[in-house]
Amino acid sequence: MAEAQTAIRMDIDALRGLVDHIRNNTTDTADAALIVPTAQYFCDERAARERELLRRVPLVVAHVSEVPEPGSFVTRDLLGLPLLIVGQRGGGVKVFRNMCRHRGGKVELEEKGKRPIFMCQYHGWSYAAADGGELKVVPYEETSGGINKGCNRLIELPSEVRHGLVWTLLSEGEMPSIADFLGEEVDAQIQPWELEDSVVFMEHVMEMPINWKLVMDGAIDSLHAQFLHNKPGGVGARSVNHAMVFRDYGRHGKMIMARRRLKKIVDAGDEPEANSSYMASVMMLYPNSIFVEAPDHVELWSVWPHPTDAAQCTVRIRFMVRSGIMTPEIEDRINRSWEILRFAATEEDFPMEETIQRNAEAWPGGTYTYARNEKSAQHLHRQLFKDLDGGVSGPGTLIMR
């Protein structure tokens, strides 16, 4: 059976760093602690600025396996924008506003399916699904006063497929190439997973009464597993707190943590061989996605701010696996992985994050601390600080110390 390869296998420096951290009870650290005002988790004005930022950068909205044929589609409502993501004739994917050019009704109400034509049920205007959203039918056209069909196709949003992921700009501006957005190092680490030849084996969508940044924090935090996830056989039993290597890729970042089996080898005085089973890695794809590498599959998290409420978000988790290695054994392993994740997220992480959210709202003038040894959890906040606040401390922003 073929084995999925990951870039972490070749990151000998990360393995050496983890070994040193275990031996010396150290971890990668930031230059300074970060103090974040609690208002950033419930302030409507701040949330509006974050949503506007998200609309200006490429975001993952689908995987090609969800729209494999011309006319196959999925619909999504993201940041208040209804999307229609459609496979095209001759290959490729296009992303449209799910909006009739006549009076603004949605042209597709189902979550997924396949159609040759999208028809608005209000007045019957109809668009070619697999041919660029071209306007095909205007009922009673002879008495309409003249409709220019060429100027009234579905509104297309900038998009690009890379690594099997459909990336979209949720505005009508100019989108950078995804290779440039990811950067050479991140792009090279995603490539070996061959996501373009993968399928979404499992998907879960959860609405949470939590600010989106708190969910992101929990997914890329290196210090909490052995406290919050301390049940036998759970996440805490598999990982080592306070032994983390962090890779800073500008906007993006990667947390590499030691597994318990590596600590056992180091504690015994032995030298570990290069093996990905000794390490766990989580890549943050700025601003709202998490890329988790497992031995035979990838978890892709997308955390979406609510379109109007700063204290709510939507979490979409996909398990993706290459078609060529799919076997009943792999399916069983992924199902077991989901059960471990499901318990950790829904029974431990999310309830804790809800208490953090409620306490932020109850302490509007307060602050939360991201210590120097929480470098991975600091990264998103520092990048938002740079993009939204110009890197300048002040009221309502971040305080460095």
mmCIF file of C-alpha atoms in Angstrom:
data_model
loop_
_atom_site.group_PDB
_atom_site.id
_atom_site.type_symbol
_atom_site.label_atom_id
_atom_site.label_comp_id
_atom_site.label_asym_id
_atom_site.label_seq_id
_atom_site.Cartn_x
_atom_site.Cartn_y
_atom_site.Cartn_z
ATOM 1 C CA MET A 1 0.000 0.000 0.000
ATOM 2 C CA ALA A 2 1.318 3.438 -0.915
ATOM 3 C CA GLU A 3 2.134 5.681 1.997
ATOM 4 C CA ALA A 4 1.388 9.396 2.037
ATOM 5 C CA GLN A 5 4.560 11.417 2.393
ATOM 6 C CA THR A 6 4.805 14.684 4.287
ATOM 7 C CA ALA A 7 7.430 17.386 4.350
ATOM 8 C CA ILE A 8 7.821 16.896 8.080
ATOM 9 C CA ARG A 9 9.608 13.610 7.346
ATOM 10 C CA MET A 10 12.416 15.620 5.825
ATOM 11 C CA ASP A 11 12.504 18.286 8.531
ATOM 12 C CA ILE A 12 15.423 16.840 10.434
ATOM 13 C CA ASP A 13 16.001 20.192 12.090
ATOM 14 C CA ALA A 14 12.507 20.028 13.626
ATOM 15 C CA LEU A 15 13.187 16.565 15.030
ATOM 16 C CA ARG A 16 16.497 17.709 16.488
ATOM 17 C CA GLY A 17 14.801 20.756 17.953
ATOM 18 C CA LEU A 18 12.148 18.617 19.626
ATOM 19 C CA VAL A 19 14.785 16.276 21.062
ATOM 20 C CA ASP A 20 16.673 19.247 22.507
ATOM 21 C CA HIS A 21 13.478 20.686 23.975
ATOM 22 C CA ILE A 22 12.596 17.399 25.663
ATOM 23 C CA ARG A 23 16.078 17.052 27.129
ATOM 24 C CA ASN A 24 16.181 20.641 28.370
ATOM 25 C CA ASN A 25 12.502 21.205 29.221
ATOM 26 C CA THR A 26 12.334 24.088 26.740
ATOM 27 C CA THR A 27 10.238 25.121 23.759
ATOM 28 C CA ASP A 28 10.384 27.667 20.939
ATOM 29 C CA THR A 29 9.493 31.086 22.319
ATOM 30 C CA ALA A 30 8.363 34.441 20.989
ATOM 31 C CA ASP A 31 10.384 37.591 21.567
ATOM 32 C CA ALA A 32 7.744 38.955 23.927
ATOM 33 C CA ALA A 33 4.460 38.156 25.583
ATOM 34 C CA LEU A 34 1.309 39.375 23.846
ATOM 35 C CA ILE A 35 -1.531 41.040 25.732
ATOM 36 C CA VAL A 36 -4.834 40.968 23.840
ATOM 37 C CA PRO A 37 -7.819 43.092 24.929
ATOM 38 C CA THR A 38 -10.857 40.943 25.666
ATOM 39 C CA ALA A 39 -12.926 43.306 23.493
ATOM 40 C CA GLN A 40 -11.321 41.726 20.422
ATOM 41 C CA TYR A 41 -13.508 38.663 20.999
ATOM 42 C CA PHE A 42 -16.875 40.429 21.104
ATOM 43 C CA CYS A 43 -16.495 43.966 19.707
ATOM 44 C CA ASP A 44 -18.748 44.365 16.644
ATOM 45 C CA GLU A 45 -16.551 47.077 15.142
ATOM 46 C CA ARG A 46 -13.460 44.903 15.435
ATOM 47 C CA ALA A 47 -15.323 41.928 13.999
ATOM 48 C CA ALA A 48 -16.444 43.996 11.002
ATOM 49 C CA ARG A 49 -12.824 44.965 10.288
ATOM 50 C CA GLU A 50 -11.727 41.331 10.514
ATOM 51 C CA ARG A 51 -14.464 40.244 8.113
ATOM 52 C CA GLU A 52 -13.426 42.942 5.675
ATOM 53 C CA LEU A 53 -9.837 41.683 5.884
ATOM 54 C CA LEU A 54 -10.969 38.139 5.180
ATOM 55 C CA ARG A 55 -12.779 39.358 2.073
ATOM 56 C CA ARG A 56 -9.483 40.764 0.745
ATOM 57 C CA VAL A 57 -7.397 37.576 0.928
ATOM 58 C CA PRO A 58 -7.811 34.188 -0.823
ATOM 59 C CA LEU A 59 -9.812 31.692 1.230
ATOM 60 C CA VAL A 60 -10.475 27.966 0.799
ATOM 61 C CA VAL A 61 -14.152 27.462 -0.062
ATOM 62 C CA ALA A 62 -14.283 23.915 -1.503
ATOM 63 C CA HIS A 63 -12.365 20.896 -2.774
ATOM 64 C CA VAL A 64 -12.432 19.799 -6.411
ATOM 65 C CA SER A 65 -13.905 16.408 -5.480
ATOM 66 C CA GLU A 66 -17.071 18.216 -4.412
ATOM 67 C CA VAL A 67 -17.666 19.477 -7.993
ATOM 68 C CA PRO A 68 -16.130 16.708 -10.140
ATOM 69 C CA GLU A 69 -18.246 17.111 -13.291
ATOM 70 C CA PRO A 70 -19.544 19.950 -15.469
ATOM 71 C CA GLY A 71 -22.648 21.327 -13.798
ATOM 72 C CA SER A 72 -21.964 19.738 -10.406
ATOM 73 C CA PHE A 73 -22.190 22.319 -7.666
ATOM 74 C CA VAL A 74 -22.125 23.163 -3.986
ATOM 75 C CA THR A 75 -23.601 26.242 -2.353
ATOM 76 C CA ARG A 76 -22.050 28.036 0.604
ATOM 77 C CA ASP A 77 -22.968 31.145 2.591
ATOM 78 C CA LEU A 78 -19.673 32.615 3.818
ATOM 79 C CA LEU A 79 -19.277 35.926 5.648
ATOM 80 C CA GLY A 80 -22.832 36.718 4.572
ATOM 81 C CA LEU A 81 -22.077 36.133 0.886
ATOM 82 C CA PRO A 82 -24.071 33.348 -0.859
ATOM 83 C CA LEU A 83 -21.748 31.391 -3.176
ATOM 84 C CA LEU A 84 -22.368 28.955 -5.999
ATOM 85 C CA ILE A 85 -19.296 26.810 -6.768
ATOM 86 C CA VAL A 86 -19.642 24.952 -10.084
ATOM 87 C CA GLY A 87 -17.633 22.488 -12.184
ATOM 88 C CA GLN A 88 -17.157 23.800 -15.742
ATOM 89 C CA ARG A 89 -17.226 22.257 -19.191
ATOM 90 C CA GLY A 90 -13.711 21.407 -20.286
ATOM 91 C CA GLY A 91 -12.496 21.284 -16.677
ATOM 92 C CA GLY A 92 -11.976 23.871 -14.005
ATOM 93 C CA VAL A 93 -14.193 25.396 -11.370
ATOM 94 C CA LYS A 94 -15.889 28.776 -11.187
ATOM 95 C CA VAL A 95 -17.271 30.585 -8.171
ATOM 96 C CA PHE A 96 -20.318 32.811 -8.603
ATOM 97 C CA ARG A 97 -22.540 34.905 -6.415
ATOM 98 C CA ASN A 98 -25.642 32.800 -5.846
ATOM 99 C CA MET A 99 -27.740 35.707 -7.045
ATOM 100 C CA CYS A 100 -30.010 36.332 -9.997
ATOM 101 C CA ARG A 101 -29.054 39.401 -12.018
ATOM 102 C CA HIS A 102 -32.736 40.363 -12.289
ATOM 103 C CA ARG A 103 -34.036 40.963 -8.780
ATOM 104 C CA GLY A 104 -31.421 39.275 -6.605
ATOM 105 C CA GLY A 105 -32.985 35.936 -5.675
ATOM 106 C CA LYS A 106 -30.806 32.870 -5.162
ATOM 107 C CA VAL A 107 -30.605 30.825 -8.345
ATOM 108 C CA GLU A 108 -29.878 27.586 -6.430
ATOM 109 C CA LEU A 109 -31.390 26.571 -3.098
ATOM 110 C CA GLU A 110 -29.953 23.066 -2.699
ATOM 111 C CA GLU A 111 -26.668 22.470 -0.848
ATOM 112 C CA LYS A 112 -25.206 20.333 -3.633
ATOM 113 C CA GLY A 113 -26.158 18.532 -6.824
ATOM 114 C CA LYS A 114 -25.802 18.714 -10.586
ATOM 115 C CA ARG A 115 -27.756 20.804 -13.069
ATOM 116 C CA PRO A 116 -27.406 22.042 -16.646
ATOM 117 C CA ILE A 117 -29.266 25.251 -15.786
ATOM 118 C CA PHE A 118 -29.688 27.373 -12.674
ATOM 119 C CA MET A 119 -33.101 29.001 -12.674
ATOM 120 C CA CYS A 120 -34.280 31.692 -10.292
ATOM 121 C CA GLN A 121 -37.672 30.604 -8.996
ATOM 122 C CA TYR A 122 -38.872 34.192 -8.686
ATOM 123 C CA HIS A 123 -39.143 35.115 -12.398
ATOM 124 C CA GLY A 124 -37.472 32.256 -14.226
ATOM 125 C CA TRP A 125 -34.238 33.887 -15.368
ATOM 126 C CA SER A 126 -31.949 30.934 -16.195
ATOM 127 C CA TYR A 127 -28.167 30.557 -16.394
ATOM 128 C CA ALA A 128 -25.853 27.952 -17.935
ATOM 129 C CA ALA A 129 -24.237 26.043 -15.083
ATOM 130 C CA ALA A 130 -21.172 24.655 -16.869
ATOM 131 C CA ASP A 131 -20.625 27.511 -19.327
ATOM 132 C CA GLY A 132 -19.533 30.415 -17.186
ATOM 133 C CA GLY A 133 -22.945 31.323 -15.798
ATOM 134 C CA GLU A 134 -24.171 32.695 -19.108
ATOM 135 C CA LEU A 135 -27.724 34.078 -19.037
ATOM 136 C CA LYS A 136 -29.728 31.774 -21.328
ATOM 137 C CA VAL A 137 -33.422 32.480 -20.753
ATOM 138 C CA VAL A 138 -35.378 35.623 -19.901
ATOM 139 C CA PRO A 139 -39.123 34.850 -19.814
ATOM 140 C CA TYR A 140 -41.263 37.373 -21.686
ATOM 141 C CA GLU A 141 -38.106 38.825 -23.178
ATOM 142 C CA GLU A 142 -40.063 40.428 -26.013
ATOM 143 C CA THR A 143 -41.798 42.803 -23.594
ATOM 144 C CA SER A 144 -38.895 43.334 -21.173
ATOM 145 C CA GLY A 145 -37.612 46.445 -22.884
ATOM 146 C CA GLY A 146 -34.393 44.734 -23.948
ATOM 147 C CA ILE A 147 -32.095 42.676 -21.723
ATOM 148 C CA ASN A 148 -28.427 42.411 -22.718
ATOM 149 C CA LYS A 149 -27.758 38.757 -21.900
ATOM 150 C CA GLY A 150 -24.024 39.139 -22.401
ATOM 151 C CA CYS A 151 -23.888 41.714 -19.617
ATOM 152 C CA ASN A 152 -26.095 39.775 -17.219
ATOM 153 C CA ARG A 153 -24.369 36.457 -16.662
ATOM 154 C CA LEU A 154 -23.880 35.313 -13.057
ATOM 155 C CA ILE A 155 -21.364 37.474 -11.218
ATOM 156 C CA GLU A 156 -18.099 35.554 -11.022
ATOM 157 C CA LEU A 157 -15.700 35.956 -8.126
ATOM 158 C CA PRO A 158 -11.922 35.600 -8.586
ATOM 159 C CA SER A 159 -10.885 32.008 -7.920
ATOM 160 C CA GLU A 160 -8.090 29.530 -8.492
ATOM 161 C CA VAL A 161 -7.694 25.807 -7.951
ATOM 162 C CA ARG A 162 -4.384 24.824 -6.382
ATOM 163 C CA HIS A 163 -3.572 21.577 -4.606
ATOM 164 C CA GLY A 164 -7.134 20.462 -5.290
ATOM 165 C CA LEU A 165 -8.490 23.295 -3.158
ATOM 166 C CA VAL A 166 -10.792 25.967 -4.554
ATOM 167 C CA TRP A 167 -9.543 29.356 -3.367
ATOM 168 C CA THR A 168 -11.735 32.426 -3.735
ATOM 169 C CA LEU A 169 -11.615 36.137 -3.081
ATOM 170 C CA LEU A 170 -14.922 37.101 -1.478
ATOM 171 C CA SER A 171 -14.865 40.448 -3.229
ATOM 172 C CA GLU A 172 -14.435 41.537 -6.813
ATOM 173 C CA GLY A 173 -10.882 42.806 -6.443
ATOM 174 C CA GLU A 174 -7.677 41.402 -7.867
ATOM 175 C CA MET A 175 -6.625 38.082 -6.360
ATOM 176 C CA PRO A 176 -2.939 37.174 -6.056
ATOM 177 C CA SER A 177 -1.750 33.833 -7.347
ATOM 178 C CA ILE A 178 -2.196 31.163 -4.686
ATOM 179 C CA ALA A 179 1.422 30.073 -5.085
ATOM 180 C CA ASP A 180 2.501 33.609 -4.195
ATOM 181 C CA PHE A 181 -0.024 33.861 -1.359
ATOM 182 C CA LEU A 182 1.172 30.613 0.210
ATOM 183 C CA GLY A 183 4.835 31.256 -0.406
ATOM 184 C CA GLU A 184 7.349 28.738 -1.686
ATOM 185 C CA GLU A 185 7.889 26.885 1.594
ATOM 186 C CA VAL A 186 4.208 26.395 2.472
ATOM 187 C CA ASP A 187 3.310 25.533 -1.115
ATOM 188 C CA ALA A 188 6.034 22.880 -1.200
ATOM 189 C CA GLN A 189 4.792 21.299 2.040
ATOM 190 C CA ILE A 190 1.210 20.946 0.795
ATOM 191 C CA GLN A 191 2.210 19.524 -2.597
ATOM 192 C CA PRO A 192 3.275 15.989 -1.480
ATOM 193 C CA TRP A 193 -0.235 15.285 -0.183
ATOM 194 C CA GLU A 194 -1.571 15.244 -3.762
ATOM 195 C CA LEU A 195 -4.844 16.801 -2.659
ATOM 196 C CA GLU A 196 -5.874 17.202 -6.292
ATOM 197 C CA ASP A 197 -6.211 13.384 -6.383
ATOM 198 C CA SER A 198 -7.939 13.159 -2.999
ATOM 199 C CA VAL A 199 -11.557 12.968 -1.943
ATOM 200 C CA VAL A 200 -13.406 14.471 0.995
ATOM 201 C CA PHE A 201 -13.947 11.282 2.969
ATOM 202 C CA MET A 202 -15.777 13.004 5.816
ATOM 203 C CA GLU A 203 -17.050 16.499 6.573
ATOM 204 C CA HIS A 204 -18.532 18.049 9.692
ATOM 205 C CA VAL A 205 -19.960 21.556 10.048
ATOM 206 C CA MET A 206 -20.630 23.046 13.485
ATOM 207 C CA GLU A 207 -22.124 26.373 14.527
ATOM 208 C CA MET A 208 -20.381 27.611 17.666
ATOM 209 C CA PRO A 209 -21.150 30.492 20.113
ATOM 210 C CA ILE A 210 -17.455 31.435 20.079
ATOM 211 C CA ASN A 211 -15.377 34.118 18.376
ATOM 212 C CA TRP A 212 -13.553 32.552 15.426
ATOM 213 C CA LYS A 213 -10.102 33.456 16.746
ATOM 214 C CA LEU A 214 -10.625 31.389 19.909
ATOM 215 C CA VAL A 215 -11.255 28.275 17.800
ATOM 216 C CA MET A 216 -8.112 29.006 15.804
ATOM 217 C CA ASP A 217 -6.210 29.490 19.082
ATOM 218 C CA GLY A 218 -7.230 26.086 20.382
ATOM 219 C CA ALA A 219 -6.216 24.310 17.191
ATOM 220 C CA ILE A 220 -2.672 25.691 17.194
ATOM 221 C CA ASP A 221 -1.986 25.834 20.943
ATOM 222 C CA SER A 222 0.997 23.828 22.208
ATOM 223 C CA LEU A 223 0.454 23.937 25.981
ATOM 224 C CA HIS A 224 -3.038 22.694 26.814
ATOM 225 C CA ALA A 225 -3.276 19.072 25.632
ATOM 226 C CA GLN A 226 -2.153 17.346 28.837
ATOM 227 C CA PHE A 227 -4.451 19.473 30.984
ATOM 228 C CA LEU A 228 -7.633 19.744 28.923
ATOM 229 C CA HIS A 229 -7.276 16.449 27.018
ATOM 230 C CA ASN A 230 -6.086 14.228 29.864
ATOM 231 C CA LYS A 231 -8.490 11.332 29.331
ATOM 232 C CA PRO A 232 -6.828 7.922 28.748
ATOM 233 C CA GLY A 233 -6.290 7.345 25.039
ATOM 234 C CA GLY A 234 -7.079 10.956 24.179
ATOM 235 C CA VAL A 235 -5.056 13.721 22.600
ATOM 236 C CA GLY A 236 -3.155 14.501 25.799
ATOM 237 C CA ALA A 237 -1.942 10.916 26.093
ATOM 238 C CA ARG A 238 -0.330 11.166 22.652
ATOM 239 C CA SER A 239 1.458 14.506 22.795
ATOM 240 C CA VAL A 240 4.100 16.278 24.878
ATOM 241 C CA ASN A 241 3.291 19.673 26.351
ATOM 242 C CA HIS A 242 5.981 22.359 26.170
ATOM 243 C CA ALA A 243 8.047 20.722 23.418
ATOM 244 C CA MET A 244 7.231 22.611 20.231
ATOM 245 C CA VAL A 245 9.074 23.876 17.174
ATOM 246 C CA PHE A 246 7.422 26.739 15.311
ATOM 247 C CA ARG A 247 8.043 27.677 11.691
ATOM 248 C CA ASP A 248 7.190 31.276 10.808
ATOM 249 C CA TYR A 249 6.191 31.607 7.158
ATOM 250 C CA GLY A 250 5.091 35.225 7.223
ATOM 251 C CA ARG A 251 1.289 35.170 7.162
ATOM 252 C CA HIS A 252 1.246 31.432 7.756
ATOM 253 C CA GLY A 253 2.860 29.320 10.444
ATOM 254 C CA LYS A 254 3.484 25.700 11.389
ATOM 255 C CA MET A 255 3.478 24.136 14.857
ATOM 256 C CA ILE A 256 5.423 20.880 15.211
ATOM 257 C CA MET A 257 4.927 19.047 18.501
ATOM 258 C CA ALA A 258 6.589 15.983 19.969
ATOM 259 C CA ARG A 259 4.587 12.812 20.487
ATOM 260 C CA ARG A 260 4.900 10.717 23.642
ATOM 261 C CA ARG A 261 6.760 7.956 21.818
ATOM 262 C CA LEU A 262 9.572 10.406 21.019
ATOM 263 C CA LYS A 263 9.836 11.397 24.683
ATOM 264 C CA LYS A 264 10.148 7.749 25.704
ATOM 265 C CA ILE A 265 13.075 7.286 23.321
ATOM 266 C CA VAL A 266 14.808 10.468 24.469
ATOM 267 C CA ASP A 267 14.224 9.703 28.153
ATOM 268 C CA ALA A 268 15.820 6.289 27.591
ATOM 269 C CA GLY A 269 18.933 8.011 26.250
ATOM 270 C CA ASP A 270 18.489 6.761 22.695
ATOM 271 C CA GLU A 271 18.683 8.689 19.414
ATOM 272 C CA PRO A 272 15.458 8.609 17.378
ATOM 273 C CA GLU A 273 15.443 7.943 13.665
ATOM 274 C CA ALA A 274 13.703 10.363 11.304
ATOM 275 C CA ASN A 275 10.082 9.262 11.462
ATOM 276 C CA SER A 276 6.913 11.343 11.194
ATOM 277 C CA SER A 277 5.239 9.187 13.850
ATOM 278 C CA TYR A 278 7.361 10.997 16.442
ATOM 279 C CA MET A 279 5.905 14.387 15.552
ATOM 280 C CA ALA A 280 2.544 16.050 15.007
ATOM 281 C CA SER A 281 2.208 19.137 12.849
ATOM 282 C CA VAL A 282 -0.450 21.781 12.377
ATOM 283 C CA MET A 283 -0.162 24.430 9.669
ATOM 284 C CA MET A 284 -2.105 27.671 9.995
ATOM 285 C CA LEU A 285 -3.065 28.909 6.543
ATOM 286 C CA TYR A 286 -3.779 32.568 7.179
ATOM 287 C CA PRO A 287 -6.228 33.732 8.168
ATOM 288 C CA ASN A 288 -8.878 31.079 8.892
ATOM 289 C CA SER A 289 -7.721 27.595 7.866
ATOM 290 C CA ILE A 290 -5.840 24.853 9.692
ATOM 291 C CA PHE A 291 -4.005 22.079 7.837
ATOM 292 C CA VAL A 292 -3.389 19.029 10.064
ATOM 293 C CA GLU A 293 -1.121 16.266 8.771
ATOM 294 C CA ALA A 294 -1.778 12.650 9.761
ATOM 295 C CA PRO A 295 0.029 9.536 8.465
ATOM 296 C CA ASP A 296 -2.621 8.721 5.849
ATOM 297 C CA HIS A 297 -4.949 11.718 5.588
ATOM 298 C CA VAL A 298 -5.260 15.456 6.029
ATOM 299 C CA GLU A 299 -7.651 17.382 8.227
ATOM 300 C CA LEU A 300 -8.564 20.769 6.814
ATOM 301 C CA TRP A 301 -10.328 23.152 9.187
ATOM 302 C CA SER A 302 -11.944 26.367 7.992
ATOM 303 C CA VAL A 303 -13.232 28.675 10.734
ATOM 304 C CA TRP A 304 -15.661 31.317 9.511
ATOM 305 C CA PRO A 305 -16.652 34.413 11.465
ATOM 306 C CA HIS A 306 -20.388 34.948 11.707
ATOM 307 C CA PRO A 307 -21.536 37.651 9.239
ATOM 308 C CA THR A 308 -22.956 39.879 11.986
ATOM 309 C CA ASP A 309 -22.205 38.462 15.467
ATOM 310 C CA ALA A 310 -18.641 38.647 16.796
ATOM 311 C CA ALA A 311 -19.407 35.925 19.365
ATOM 312 C CA GLN A 312 -20.325 33.226 16.847
ATOM 313 C CA CYS A 313 -18.548 31.240 14.143
ATOM 314 C CA THR A 314 -18.891 28.241 11.856
ATOM 315 C CA VAL A 315 -16.322 25.432 11.956
ATOM 316 C CA ARG A 316 -16.025 23.204 8.882
ATOM 317 C CA ILE A 317 -13.733 20.158 9.236
ATOM 318 C CA ARG A 318 -12.881 17.990 6.217
ATOM 319 C CA PHE A 319 -10.970 14.717 6.279
ATOM 320 C CA MET A 320 -9.279 14.245 2.901
ATOM 321 C CA VAL A 321 -7.507 11.123 1.691
ATOM 322 C CA ARG A 322 -5.895 10.146 -1.587
ATOM 323 C CA SER A 323 -8.107 7.929 -3.715
ATOM 324 C CA GLY A 324 -5.186 5.620 -4.495
ATOM 325 C CA ILE A 325 -4.612 4.586 -0.879
ATOM 326 C CA MET A 326 -8.231 4.251 0.196
ATOM 327 C CA THR A 327 -8.888 0.832 1.742
ATOM 328 C CA PRO A 328 -11.261 -0.432 4.437
ATOM 329 C CA GLU A 329 -8.327 -0.293 6.849
ATOM 330 C CA ILE A 330 -7.686 3.373 6.022
ATOM 331 C CA GLU A 331 -11.385 4.129 6.418
ATOM 332 C CA ASP A 332 -11.385 2.524 9.865
ATOM 333 C CA ARG A 333 -8.322 4.504 10.913
ATOM 334 C CA ILE A 334 -9.837 7.788 9.747
ATOM 335 C CA ASN A 335 -13.083 7.020 11.554
ATOM 336 C CA ARG A 336 -11.098 6.358 14.739
ATOM 337 C CA SER A 337 -9.195 9.608 14.212
ATOM 338 C CA TRP A 338 -12.465 11.470 13.875
ATOM 339 C CA GLU A 339 -13.814 9.962 17.081
ATOM 340 C CA ILE A 340 -10.706 11.106 18.983
ATOM 341 C CA LEU A 341 -10.972 14.563 17.420
ATOM 342 C CA ARG A 342 -14.740 14.742 17.934
ATOM 343 C CA PHE A 343 -14.405 14.093 21.646
ATOM 344 C CA ALA A 344 -11.470 16.481 22.078
ATOM 345 C CA ALA A 345 -13.150 19.284 20.131
ATOM 346 C CA THR A 346 -16.792 19.016 21.133
ATOM 347 C CA GLU A 347 -16.414 17.741 24.706
ATOM 348 C CA GLU A 348 -13.266 19.622 25.743
ATOM 349 C CA ASP A 349 -11.973 22.389 23.442
ATOM 350 C CA PHE A 350 -15.226 24.043 22.432
ATOM 351 C CA PRO A 351 -16.747 24.055 25.938
ATOM 352 C CA MET A 352 -13.541 25.628 27.292
ATOM 353 C CA GLU A 353 -13.551 28.208 24.495
ATOM 354 C CA GLU A 354 -17.165 29.038 25.318
ATOM 355 C CA THR A 355 -16.115 29.890 28.885
ATOM 356 C CA ILE A 356 -13.326 32.079 27.508
ATOM 357 C CA GLN A 357 -15.849 33.830 25.250
ATOM 358 C CA ARG A 358 -18.328 34.442 28.064
ATOM 359 C CA ASN A 359 -15.588 35.727 30.368
ATOM 360 C CA ALA A 360 -14.362 38.131 27.688
ATOM 361 C CA GLU A 361 -17.878 39.559 27.396
ATOM 362 C CA ALA A 362 -18.150 39.840 31.188
ATOM 363 C CA TRP A 363 -14.801 41.685 31.415
ATOM 364 C CA PRO A 364 -14.983 44.270 28.614
ATOM 365 C CA GLY A 365 -11.968 46.254 29.793
ATOM 366 C CA GLY A 366 -9.810 43.209 30.475
ATOM 367 C CA THR A 367 -6.950 41.494 28.703
ATOM 368 C CA TYR A 368 -5.811 37.957 27.953
ATOM 369 C CA THR A 369 -2.138 36.965 27.957
ATOM 370 C CA TYR A 370 -0.325 34.939 25.307
ATOM 371 C CA ALA A 371 2.983 34.131 26.971
ATOM 372 C CA ARG A 372 6.351 33.846 25.220
ATOM 373 C CA ASN A 373 6.090 30.041 25.278
ATOM 374 C CA GLU A 374 2.828 30.271 23.299
ATOM 375 C CA LYS A 375 4.512 31.349 20.083
ATOM 376 C CA SER A 376 2.228 29.302 17.839
ATOM 377 C CA ALA A 377 -0.926 30.740 19.406
ATOM 378 C CA GLN A 378 0.489 34.270 19.149
ATOM 379 C CA HIS A 379 1.054 34.058 15.408
ATOM 380 C CA LEU A 380 -2.474 34.721 14.139
ATOM 381 C CA HIS A 381 -2.930 37.656 16.519
ATOM 382 C CA ARG A 382 0.390 39.199 15.535
ATOM 383 C CA GLN A 383 -0.479 38.962 11.851
ATOM 384 C CA LEU A 384 -3.938 40.464 12.407
ATOM 385 C CA PHE A 385 -2.248 43.153 14.507
ATOM 386 C CA LYS A 386 -0.004 43.938 11.536
ATOM 387 C CA ASP A 387 -2.781 43.925 8.928
ATOM 388 C CA LEU A 388 -5.497 45.716 10.909
ATOM 389 C CA ASP A 389 -3.553 47.948 13.268
ATOM 390 C CA GLY A 390 -0.421 48.712 11.319
ATOM 391 C CA GLY A 391 1.653 47.050 13.995
ATOM 392 C CA VAL A 392 1.119 50.023 16.288
ATOM 393 C CA SER A 393 0.018 49.489 19.869
ATOM 394 C CA GLY A 394 -2.807 51.608 21.173
ATOM 395 C CA PRO A 395 -6.368 51.627 22.507
ATOM 396 C CA GLY A 396 -8.342 48.652 21.270
ATOM 397 C CA THR A 397 -5.314 46.991 19.672
ATOM 398 C CA LEU A 398 -2.613 44.819 21.210
ATOM 399 C CA ILE A 399 -0.135 45.646 23.920
ATOM 400 C CA MET A 400 3.382 44.201 23.516
ATOM 401 C CA ARG A 401 5.618 43.656 26.496
#
